[in-house]
């Protein structure tokens, strides 16, 4: 047990610092076990025997005997870009490589009761763009959400045909939003923005890094019913969490514009300054003393929506298993992201996400007693509505294809490998709010593309 | 069970087919109807290119600029720094009373009124022109060289360019075609100098003009764009300055070789013109003698004495300005040819308007007695300096024809129906 706790602590630590990629709707992630990944995540009616049922369906941890410990990692290599309609300029997102670990331990207490503990991250995102050149940097050039769910789990074999399980989720969340401030859209005096004074769009004058953390609680429950000898049905519900991020640090740095104001500039006239005065000298007081752009604290609230998944598993032959899941996610709860600061005015980012349906279909073929091949396909709609496709999360409907292989490495050790390709439909979106409190699709100014390759590996040890 | 599996397969297949997601698409601007050279058109220049009229500029006059007309006729993207509300400064509605355009709810406008720009995001600036810009200001907002150590940068320099130079904004646009019309202000500032019209010290020295030209042309050449250079207009023939000879004859028809019948002048009896004015090359700004005519009509005797340098541009001063224009245009055309730029001299077109009477040599003062404006025909606005909307159409037609001839563009001419 002591060794297990060391493993768990290590896993949680790695998970807390490793950014996570996008592999489900919105900022959801669904790759929490390599065996399930090979099936495109399908199989809540018949979870894999690697402990990942703690996430996929807690009822599925029953029957693990003296215990299972599995540890694995998923490599995520996303790539994407944005192309502006008018300029035709394409900007690629920064190349990222994520290694997302997962860790599960389960065991039967007796024939009826089982327990387990899992660490996984069903919500998270990282998007990264060039902070100096990407036109959308004023909405965000680095956006990051890390959620580490720690879930003690308990399951009951109610009968030979019916199992239930559930767990309490304690969630540790880290959030970061880095963005530039554009002088063009900044109010410089009553009713006058930098744009009114002629400063061009894309005039960086401040860098704002907001970073903070918080915690949340929730639960994860599921049930499995053996409807027939070779047919099982599953249902799983992951509760919504609202995580309050208080006293986040907002580090604000002045960016020199290098602009020297020529004779007659309205700012010089207003302030009684001579021609040749550097604009940066005029702006500098905003970053010191009682200025609004000094380092300060901020707060926000994140919503991790509830999920309901229904699944069907059929043992078509002794060697072939077919699985299909339908996943509903209550993304409509993500309506706004409100950022509140000590000195800067409150900013409410309207999101108005929409509920999504995802369909996962997978299959397994037992090649022999030592090897199992897996295939899968999943498809889901977009959570972000057409007017909310931004650099922070240029999300869209996706088709995803998976393949996997399970191999026994002896009587107690098992290895699963899987590959997944994510093909997101090219999505029209925007890099600006167009000066609107609630931007519409009229602001959309280009096309986002996204795809990703994922490779997973999990070792499972049976005690 | 086989039936169940078949059903399951059908469901899975239906889900698969139903899950195909349609790709969004780029929404690029329509290709210009005038050819690929017009994909990124940038107009550089001064007040004329910016759309300045009647001593002011606002969005409606910006849309009358020849650059705007050409871009729209060519069907290409065109972005400009729209001046909001009353403009900056609001144009004259009456050039005698100096009344300027205003809007309901706004106070009376003055020459220093500036309602700034409309904040609308633009991917680039198609019209970088700034009223008042001389040749050197194409690349330098802080020039302080020469006899008059002052920059021509002004409020509109900041509002239109936001701290950059015209050349900077031109390069940011990655232009495929540029028109550049500078140089008018290198002599106009002398003519319009209120303290000493025609003040030679305000005429940009040729060497400085050449340096400014070289700096701009280097930047233009580096872009690889097609370039049309527009020559400097002969400011000595625009209605702002009226020939002393013309004024003398208007007051003294049939006298001293003037056409007409003695005693038939329409000018007030108390307004007299010294014979020293009867020289064609002497120019008198309308803003100098028209108020005198008004005062005379009101009963105060007025004498126009053309030996007073604070009132007129002497023949020598006028000659100096004409020489400068000739030298500027010679250098522009030579350097343009050397760099493969096209060149268009607007002066034959302007002179033709004068020769045909479309631009009168003496302004229309008929409304003066009823509080109306002095007017300068249909081709000049109420300041007597800047082209009217009609003249911009004429300029646009000429520029478009030159572009079509030089670069194979197919801009419809006339550019406006």
PDB file of C-alpha atoms in Angstrom, chain A residues 56-272:
ATOM      1  CA  UNK A  56     -15.794   5.213 -17.418  1.00  0.00           C
ATOM      2  CA  UNK A  57     -18.271   3.385 -15.197  1.00  0.00           C
ATOM      3  CA  UNK A  58     -17.590   2.861 -11.500  1.00  0.00           C
ATOM      4  CA  UNK A  59     -19.858  -0.199 -11.506  1.00  0.00           C
ATOM      5  CA  UNK A  60     -17.246  -1.897 -13.656  1.00  0.00           C
ATOM      6  CA  UNK A  61     -14.581  -2.190 -10.981  1.00  0.00           C
ATOM      7  CA  UNK A  62     -16.188  -5.257  -9.523  1.00  0.00           C
ATOM      8  CA  UNK A  63     -14.523  -8.589 -10.182  1.00  0.00           C
ATOM      9  CA  UNK A  64     -10.945  -7.382  -9.972  1.00  0.00           C
ATOM     10  CA  UNK A  65      -9.984  -9.962  -7.368  1.00  0.00           C
ATOM     11  CA  UNK A  66      -6.973  -9.177  -5.259  1.00  0.00           C
ATOM     12  CA  UNK A  67      -6.409  -5.995  -7.082  1.00  0.00           C
ATOM     13  CA  UNK A  68      -5.301  -4.200 -10.181  1.00  0.00           C
ATOM     14  CA  UNK A  69      -2.864  -1.356 -10.478  1.00  0.00           C
ATOM     15  CA  UNK A  70      -2.540   0.328 -13.818  1.00  0.00           C
ATOM     16  CA  UNK A  71      -0.477   3.252 -14.877  1.00  0.00           C
ATOM     17  CA  UNK A  72      -0.218   4.756 -18.290  1.00  0.00           C
ATOM     18  CA  UNK A  73       0.325   7.783 -20.334  1.00  0.00           C
ATOM     19  CA  UNK A  74      -1.291   9.298 -23.386  1.00  0.00           C
ATOM     20  CA  UNK A  75       0.808  11.324 -25.747  1.00  0.00           C
ATOM     21  CA  UNK A  76      -1.172  14.055 -27.470  1.00  0.00           C
ATOM     22  CA  UNK A  77       0.270  15.893 -30.434  1.00  0.00           C
ATOM     23  CA  UNK A  78      -2.172  18.511 -31.633  1.00  0.00           C
ATOM     24  CA  UNK A  79      -1.747  20.881 -34.538  1.00  0.00           C
ATOM     25  CA  UNK A  80      -3.947  23.673 -35.780  1.00  0.00           C
ATOM     26  CA  UNK A  81      -3.948  26.989 -37.474  1.00  0.00           C
ATOM     27  CA  UNK A  82      -6.017  30.033 -38.274  1.00  0.00           C
ATOM     28  CA  UNK A  83      -6.346  31.650 -41.673  1.00  0.00           C
ATOM     29  CA  UNK A  84      -7.682  35.185 -41.968  1.00  0.00           C
ATOM     30  CA  UNK A  85     -10.361  35.655 -44.613  1.00  0.00           C
ATOM     31  CA  UNK A  86      -9.097  38.984 -45.882  1.00  0.00           C
ATOM     32  CA  UNK A  87      -5.349  38.893 -45.429  1.00  0.00           C
ATOM     33  CA  UNK A  88      -5.039  35.198 -46.254  1.00  0.00           C
ATOM     34  CA  UNK A  89      -2.367  34.937 -43.577  1.00  0.00           C
ATOM     35  CA  UNK A  90      -2.216  31.553 -41.867  1.00  0.00           C
ATOM     36  CA  UNK A  91      -0.881  31.323 -38.333  1.00  0.00           C
ATOM     37  CA  UNK A  92      -0.113  27.914 -36.912  1.00  0.00           C
ATOM     38  CA  UNK A  93      -0.690  27.231 -33.266  1.00  0.00           C
ATOM     39  CA  UNK A  94       2.441  26.635 -31.266  1.00  0.00           C
ATOM     40  CA  UNK A  95       3.630  23.011 -31.460  1.00  0.00           C
ATOM     41  CA  UNK A  96       2.727  21.219 -28.265  1.00  0.00           C
ATOM     42  CA  UNK A  97       3.405  17.756 -26.959  1.00  0.00           C
ATOM     43  CA  UNK A  98       1.425  16.563 -23.999  1.00  0.00           C
ATOM     44  CA  UNK A  99       1.988  13.469 -21.905  1.00  0.00           C
ATOM     45  CA  UNK A 100      -1.097  12.880 -19.843  1.00  0.00           C
ATOM     46  CA  UNK A 101      -0.822  10.155 -17.194  1.00  0.00           C
ATOM     47  CA  UNK A 102      -3.558   8.100 -15.612  1.00  0.00           C
ATOM     48  CA  UNK A 103      -3.440   5.881 -12.587  1.00  0.00           C
ATOM     49  CA  UNK A 104      -5.957   3.425 -11.189  1.00  0.00           C
ATOM     50  CA  UNK A 105      -6.081   0.948  -8.380  1.00  0.00           C
ATOM     51  CA  UNK A 106      -8.994  -1.356  -7.676  1.00  0.00           C
ATOM     52  CA  UNK A 107      -9.657  -4.520  -5.705  1.00  0.00           C
ATOM     53  CA  UNK A 108     -12.543  -6.648  -4.490  1.00  0.00           C
ATOM     54  CA  UNK A 109     -13.249  -6.566  -0.800  1.00  0.00           C
ATOM     55  CA  UNK A 110     -15.268  -9.721  -1.214  1.00  0.00           C
ATOM     56  CA  UNK A 111     -17.623 -11.271  -3.756  1.00  0.00           C
ATOM     57  CA  UNK A 112     -20.009  -8.329  -3.475  1.00  0.00           C
ATOM     58  CA  UNK A 113     -18.072  -5.208  -2.710  1.00  0.00           C
ATOM     59  CA  UNK A 114     -15.150  -3.563  -4.474  1.00  0.00           C
ATOM     60  CA  UNK A 115     -13.139  -0.403  -3.928  1.00  0.00           C
ATOM     61  CA  UNK A 116     -10.802   1.665  -6.003  1.00  0.00           C
ATOM     62  CA  UNK A 117      -9.003   4.923  -6.381  1.00  0.00           C
ATOM     63  CA  UNK A 118      -8.361   6.767  -9.595  1.00  0.00           C
ATOM     64  CA  UNK A 119      -6.668   9.913 -10.784  1.00  0.00           C
ATOM     65  CA  UNK A 120      -7.787  11.299 -14.126  1.00  0.00           C
ATOM     66  CA  UNK A 121      -8.575  14.561 -15.867  1.00  0.00           C
ATOM     67  CA  UNK A 122     -11.914  14.677 -17.695  1.00  0.00           C
ATOM     68  CA  UNK A 123     -11.684  18.406 -18.354  1.00  0.00           C
ATOM     69  CA  UNK A 124      -8.710  20.394 -19.510  1.00  0.00           C
ATOM     70  CA  UNK A 125      -7.284  22.348 -22.330  1.00  0.00           C
ATOM     71  CA  UNK A 126      -4.191  24.076 -23.525  1.00  0.00           C
ATOM     72  CA  UNK A 127      -4.029  26.320 -26.532  1.00  0.00           C
ATOM     73  CA  UNK A 128      -0.897  28.189 -27.417  1.00  0.00           C
ATOM     74  CA  UNK A 129      -0.333  30.805 -30.093  1.00  0.00           C
ATOM     75  CA  UNK A 130       2.548  33.099 -30.846  1.00  0.00           C
ATOM     76  CA  UNK A 131       2.282  35.887 -28.312  1.00  0.00           C
ATOM     77  CA  UNK A 132       3.860  38.481 -30.568  1.00  0.00           C
ATOM     78  CA  UNK A 133       2.403  37.845 -33.986  1.00  0.00           C
ATOM     79  CA  UNK A 134      -0.878  35.948 -33.771  1.00  0.00           C
ATOM     80  CA  UNK A 135      -3.723  38.312 -34.490  1.00  0.00           C
ATOM     81  CA  UNK A 136      -5.917  36.686 -31.854  1.00  0.00           C
ATOM     82  CA  UNK A 137      -3.465  37.275 -29.012  1.00  0.00           C
ATOM     83  CA  UNK A 138      -5.730  39.938 -27.567  1.00  0.00           C
ATOM     84  CA  UNK A 139      -8.365  37.304 -26.826  1.00  0.00           C
ATOM     85  CA  UNK A 140      -5.716  34.915 -25.530  1.00  0.00           C
ATOM     86  CA  UNK A 141      -2.430  33.444 -26.654  1.00  0.00           C
ATOM     87  CA  UNK A 142      -2.148  30.899 -23.877  1.00  0.00           C
ATOM     88  CA  UNK A 143      -5.206  29.297 -22.365  1.00  0.00           C
ATOM     89  CA  UNK A 144      -4.921  26.456 -19.944  1.00  0.00           C
ATOM     90  CA  UNK A 145      -7.244  24.501 -17.735  1.00  0.00           C
ATOM     91  CA  UNK A 146      -5.968  21.552 -15.761  1.00  0.00           C
ATOM     92  CA  UNK A 147      -8.392  19.548 -13.687  1.00  0.00           C
ATOM     93  CA  UNK A 148      -7.180  16.610 -11.663  1.00  0.00           C
ATOM     94  CA  UNK A 149     -10.003  14.429 -10.411  1.00  0.00           C
ATOM     95  CA  UNK A 150      -9.122  12.194  -7.468  1.00  0.00           C
ATOM     96  CA  UNK A 151     -11.874   9.670  -7.057  1.00  0.00           C
ATOM     97  CA  UNK A 152     -12.227   7.084  -4.298  1.00  0.00           C
ATOM     98  CA  UNK A 153     -14.752   4.595  -5.616  1.00  0.00           C
ATOM     99  CA  UNK A 154     -17.050   1.939  -4.228  1.00  0.00           C
ATOM    100  CA  UNK A 155     -19.013  -0.659  -6.195  1.00  0.00           C
ATOM    101  CA  UNK A 156     -21.578  -3.314  -5.345  1.00  0.00           C
ATOM    102  CA  UNK A 157     -22.441  -6.464  -7.221  1.00  0.00           C
ATOM    103  CA  UNK A 158     -26.161  -6.320  -6.477  1.00  0.00           C
ATOM    104  CA  UNK A 159     -26.801  -9.553  -8.359  1.00  0.00           C
ATOM    105  CA  UNK A 160     -25.161 -11.656 -11.008  1.00  0.00           C
ATOM    106  CA  UNK A 161     -26.730  -9.396 -13.603  1.00  0.00           C
ATOM    107  CA  UNK A 162     -26.653  -5.988 -11.983  1.00  0.00           C
ATOM    108  CA  UNK A 163     -23.821  -3.912 -10.647  1.00  0.00           C
ATOM    109  CA  UNK A 164     -23.683  -0.359  -9.402  1.00  0.00           C
ATOM    110  CA  UNK A 165     -20.843   1.902  -8.373  1.00  0.00           C
ATOM    111  CA  UNK A 166     -19.982   5.407  -7.496  1.00  0.00           C
ATOM    112  CA  UNK A 167     -17.259   7.691  -6.356  1.00  0.00           C
ATOM    113  CA  UNK A 168     -16.635  11.036  -4.778  1.00  0.00           C
ATOM    114  CA  UNK A 169     -14.545  13.407  -6.872  1.00  0.00           C
ATOM    115  CA  UNK A 170     -12.199  15.866  -5.306  1.00  0.00           C
ATOM    116  CA  UNK A 171     -10.972  18.113  -8.054  1.00  0.00           C
ATOM    117  CA  UNK A 172      -7.872  20.252  -8.149  1.00  0.00           C
ATOM    118  CA  UNK A 173      -7.961  22.892 -10.821  1.00  0.00           C
ATOM    119  CA  UNK A 174      -5.342  25.157 -12.269  1.00  0.00           C
ATOM    120  CA  UNK A 175      -6.274  27.824 -14.775  1.00  0.00           C
ATOM    121  CA  UNK A 176      -4.181  30.245 -16.812  1.00  0.00           C
ATOM    122  CA  UNK A 177      -5.137  32.884 -19.337  1.00  0.00           C
ATOM    123  CA  UNK A 178      -2.450  34.943 -20.982  1.00  0.00           C
ATOM    124  CA  UNK A 179      -3.361  37.708 -23.341  1.00  0.00           C
ATOM    125  CA  UNK A 180      -2.121  40.964 -24.743  1.00  0.00           C
ATOM    126  CA  UNK A 181      -3.953  44.250 -24.424  1.00  0.00           C
ATOM    127  CA  UNK A 182      -4.581  46.172 -27.617  1.00  0.00           C
ATOM    128  CA  UNK A 183      -4.268  49.921 -27.392  1.00  0.00           C
ATOM    129  CA  UNK A 184      -6.672  50.106 -30.298  1.00  0.00           C
ATOM    130  CA  UNK A 185      -9.591  48.885 -28.206  1.00  0.00           C
ATOM    131  CA  UNK A 186      -8.510  50.432 -24.915  1.00  0.00           C
ATOM    132  CA  UNK A 187     -10.374  53.424 -23.543  1.00  0.00           C
ATOM    133  CA  UNK A 188      -7.879  56.238 -23.109  1.00  0.00           C
ATOM    134  CA  UNK A 189     -10.289  58.961 -22.038  1.00  0.00           C
ATOM    135  CA  UNK A 190     -14.020  59.282 -21.662  1.00  0.00           C
ATOM    136  CA  UNK A 191     -15.612  57.748 -24.739  1.00  0.00           C
ATOM    137  CA  UNK A 192     -12.342  57.683 -26.652  1.00  0.00           C
ATOM    138  CA  UNK A 193     -10.450  54.515 -27.498  1.00  0.00           C
ATOM    139  CA  UNK A 194      -7.045  54.151 -29.024  1.00  0.00           C
ATOM    140  CA  UNK A 195      -8.789  53.356 -32.296  1.00  0.00           C
ATOM    141  CA  UNK A 196     -10.507  56.736 -32.240  1.00  0.00           C
ATOM    142  CA  UNK A 197      -7.070  58.322 -31.920  1.00  0.00           C
ATOM    143  CA  UNK A 198      -5.755  56.438 -34.903  1.00  0.00           C
ATOM    144  CA  UNK A 199      -3.788  53.667 -33.236  1.00  0.00           C
ATOM    145  CA  UNK A 200      -3.949  50.641 -35.444  1.00  0.00           C
ATOM    146  CA  UNK A 201      -5.547  47.350 -34.438  1.00  0.00           C
ATOM    147  CA  UNK A 202      -2.846  45.112 -33.020  1.00  0.00           C
ATOM    148  CA  UNK A 203      -0.955  47.738 -31.030  1.00  0.00           C
ATOM    149  CA  UNK A 204       0.294  45.737 -28.031  1.00  0.00           C
ATOM    150  CA  UNK A 205       0.819  47.833 -24.931  1.00  0.00           C
ATOM    151  CA  UNK A 206       0.341  45.373 -22.051  1.00  0.00           C
ATOM    152  CA  UNK A 207       0.823  41.705 -21.370  1.00  0.00           C
ATOM    153  CA  UNK A 208      -1.580  40.194 -18.868  1.00  0.00           C
ATOM    154  CA  UNK A 209      -1.007  36.799 -17.313  1.00  0.00           C
ATOM    155  CA  UNK A 210      -3.820  35.571 -15.094  1.00  0.00           C
ATOM    156  CA  UNK A 211      -3.067  32.350 -13.239  1.00  0.00           C
ATOM    157  CA  UNK A 212      -4.812  30.741 -10.322  1.00  0.00           C
ATOM    158  CA  UNK A 213      -6.156  27.542  -8.847  1.00  0.00           C
ATOM    159  CA  UNK A 214      -9.157  26.207  -7.051  1.00  0.00           C
ATOM    160  CA  UNK A 215     -10.876  23.045  -5.956  1.00  0.00           C
ATOM    161  CA  UNK A 216     -14.219  21.442  -6.560  1.00  0.00           C
ATOM    162  CA  UNK A 217     -16.248  18.422  -5.561  1.00  0.00           C
ATOM    163  CA  UNK A 218     -18.602  16.162  -7.411  1.00  0.00           C
ATOM    164  CA  UNK A 219     -19.481  12.547  -7.977  1.00  0.00           C
ATOM    165  CA  UNK A 220     -19.394   9.850 -10.604  1.00  0.00           C
ATOM    166  CA  UNK A 221     -21.917   6.999 -10.611  1.00  0.00           C
ATOM    167  CA  UNK A 222     -22.749   4.149 -12.937  1.00  0.00           C
ATOM    168  CA  UNK A 223     -24.573   0.898 -13.405  1.00  0.00           C
ATOM    169  CA  UNK A 224     -24.192  -2.189 -15.575  1.00  0.00           C
ATOM    170  CA  UNK A 225     -26.952  -4.625 -16.381  1.00  0.00           C
ATOM    171  CA  UNK A 226     -26.273  -7.956 -17.975  1.00  0.00           C
ATOM    172  CA  UNK A 227     -29.343  -7.979 -20.165  1.00  0.00           C
ATOM    173  CA  UNK A 228     -28.554 -11.296 -21.811  1.00  0.00           C
ATOM    174  CA  UNK A 229     -25.767 -13.835 -21.813  1.00  0.00           C
ATOM    175  CA  UNK A 230     -23.849 -11.829 -24.372  1.00  0.00           C
ATOM    176  CA  UNK A 231     -25.424  -8.391 -24.037  1.00  0.00           C
ATOM    177  CA  UNK A 232     -24.819  -5.791 -21.374  1.00  0.00           C
ATOM    178  CA  UNK A 233     -26.115  -2.299 -20.919  1.00  0.00           C
ATOM    179  CA  UNK A 234     -24.418   0.524 -19.062  1.00  0.00           C
ATOM    180  CA  UNK A 235     -25.285   3.936 -17.746  1.00  0.00           C
ATOM    181  CA  UNK A 236     -22.949   6.482 -16.246  1.00  0.00           C
ATOM    182  CA  UNK A 237     -23.373   9.972 -14.839  1.00  0.00           C
ATOM    183  CA  UNK A 238     -20.585  12.419 -13.979  1.00  0.00           C
ATOM    184  CA  UNK A 239     -21.858  15.344 -11.980  1.00  0.00           C
ATOM    185  CA  UNK A 240     -21.366  19.005 -12.778  1.00  0.00           C
ATOM    186  CA  UNK A 241     -18.757  20.940 -10.848  1.00  0.00           C
ATOM    187  CA  UNK A 242     -18.362  24.643 -10.389  1.00  0.00           C
ATOM    188  CA  UNK A 243     -14.880  25.598  -9.394  1.00  0.00           C
ATOM    189  CA  UNK A 244     -14.171  29.001  -7.931  1.00  0.00           C
ATOM    190  CA  UNK A 245     -10.736  30.363  -8.675  1.00  0.00           C
ATOM    191  CA  UNK A 246     -10.158  33.109  -6.159  1.00  0.00           C
ATOM    192  CA  UNK A 247      -7.164  35.362  -5.704  1.00  0.00           C
ATOM    193  CA  UNK A 248      -5.607  34.394  -8.984  1.00  0.00           C
ATOM    194  CA  UNK A 249      -2.490  36.352  -9.772  1.00  0.00           C
ATOM    195  CA  UNK A 250      -2.761  38.854 -12.590  1.00  0.00           C
ATOM    196  CA  UNK A 251       0.767  39.798 -13.596  1.00  0.00           C
ATOM    197  CA  UNK A 252       0.700  42.775 -15.903  1.00  0.00           C
ATOM    198  CA  UNK A 253       3.683  44.064 -17.846  1.00  0.00           C
ATOM    199  CA  UNK A 254       3.908  47.133 -20.032  1.00  0.00           C
ATOM    200  CA  UNK A 255       4.788  46.443 -23.648  1.00  0.00           C
ATOM    201  CA  UNK A 256       6.575  49.269 -25.349  1.00  0.00           C
ATOM    202  CA  UNK A 257       4.796  50.416 -28.486  1.00  0.00           C
ATOM    203  CA  UNK A 258       7.751  52.452 -29.684  1.00  0.00           C
ATOM    204  CA  UNK A 259       5.326  55.050 -30.963  1.00  0.00           C
ATOM    205  CA  UNK A 260       6.522  58.645 -30.916  1.00  0.00           C
ATOM    206  CA  UNK A 261       3.658  61.075 -31.209  1.00  0.00           C
ATOM    207  CA  UNK A 262       3.924  63.623 -34.026  1.00  0.00           C
ATOM    208  CA  UNK A 263       2.959  67.251 -33.759  1.00  0.00           C
ATOM    209  CA  UNK A 264      -0.717  67.907 -33.342  1.00  0.00           C
ATOM    210  CA  UNK A 265      -1.640  64.465 -32.032  1.00  0.00           C
ATOM    211  CA  UNK A 266      -4.826  64.788 -29.968  1.00  0.00           C
ATOM    212  CA  UNK A 267      -3.170  63.144 -26.952  1.00  0.00           C
ATOM    213  CA  UNK A 268      -0.420  65.745 -26.974  1.00  0.00           C
ATOM    214  CA  UNK A 269      -2.960  68.526 -27.255  1.00  0.00           C
ATOM    215  CA  UNK A 270      -5.041  67.080 -24.438  1.00  0.00           C
ATOM    216  CA  UNK A 271      -2.059  66.621 -22.126  1.00  0.00           C
ATOM    217  CA  UNK A 272      -0.155  69.715 -23.192  1.00  0.00           C
TER     218      UNK A 272
END
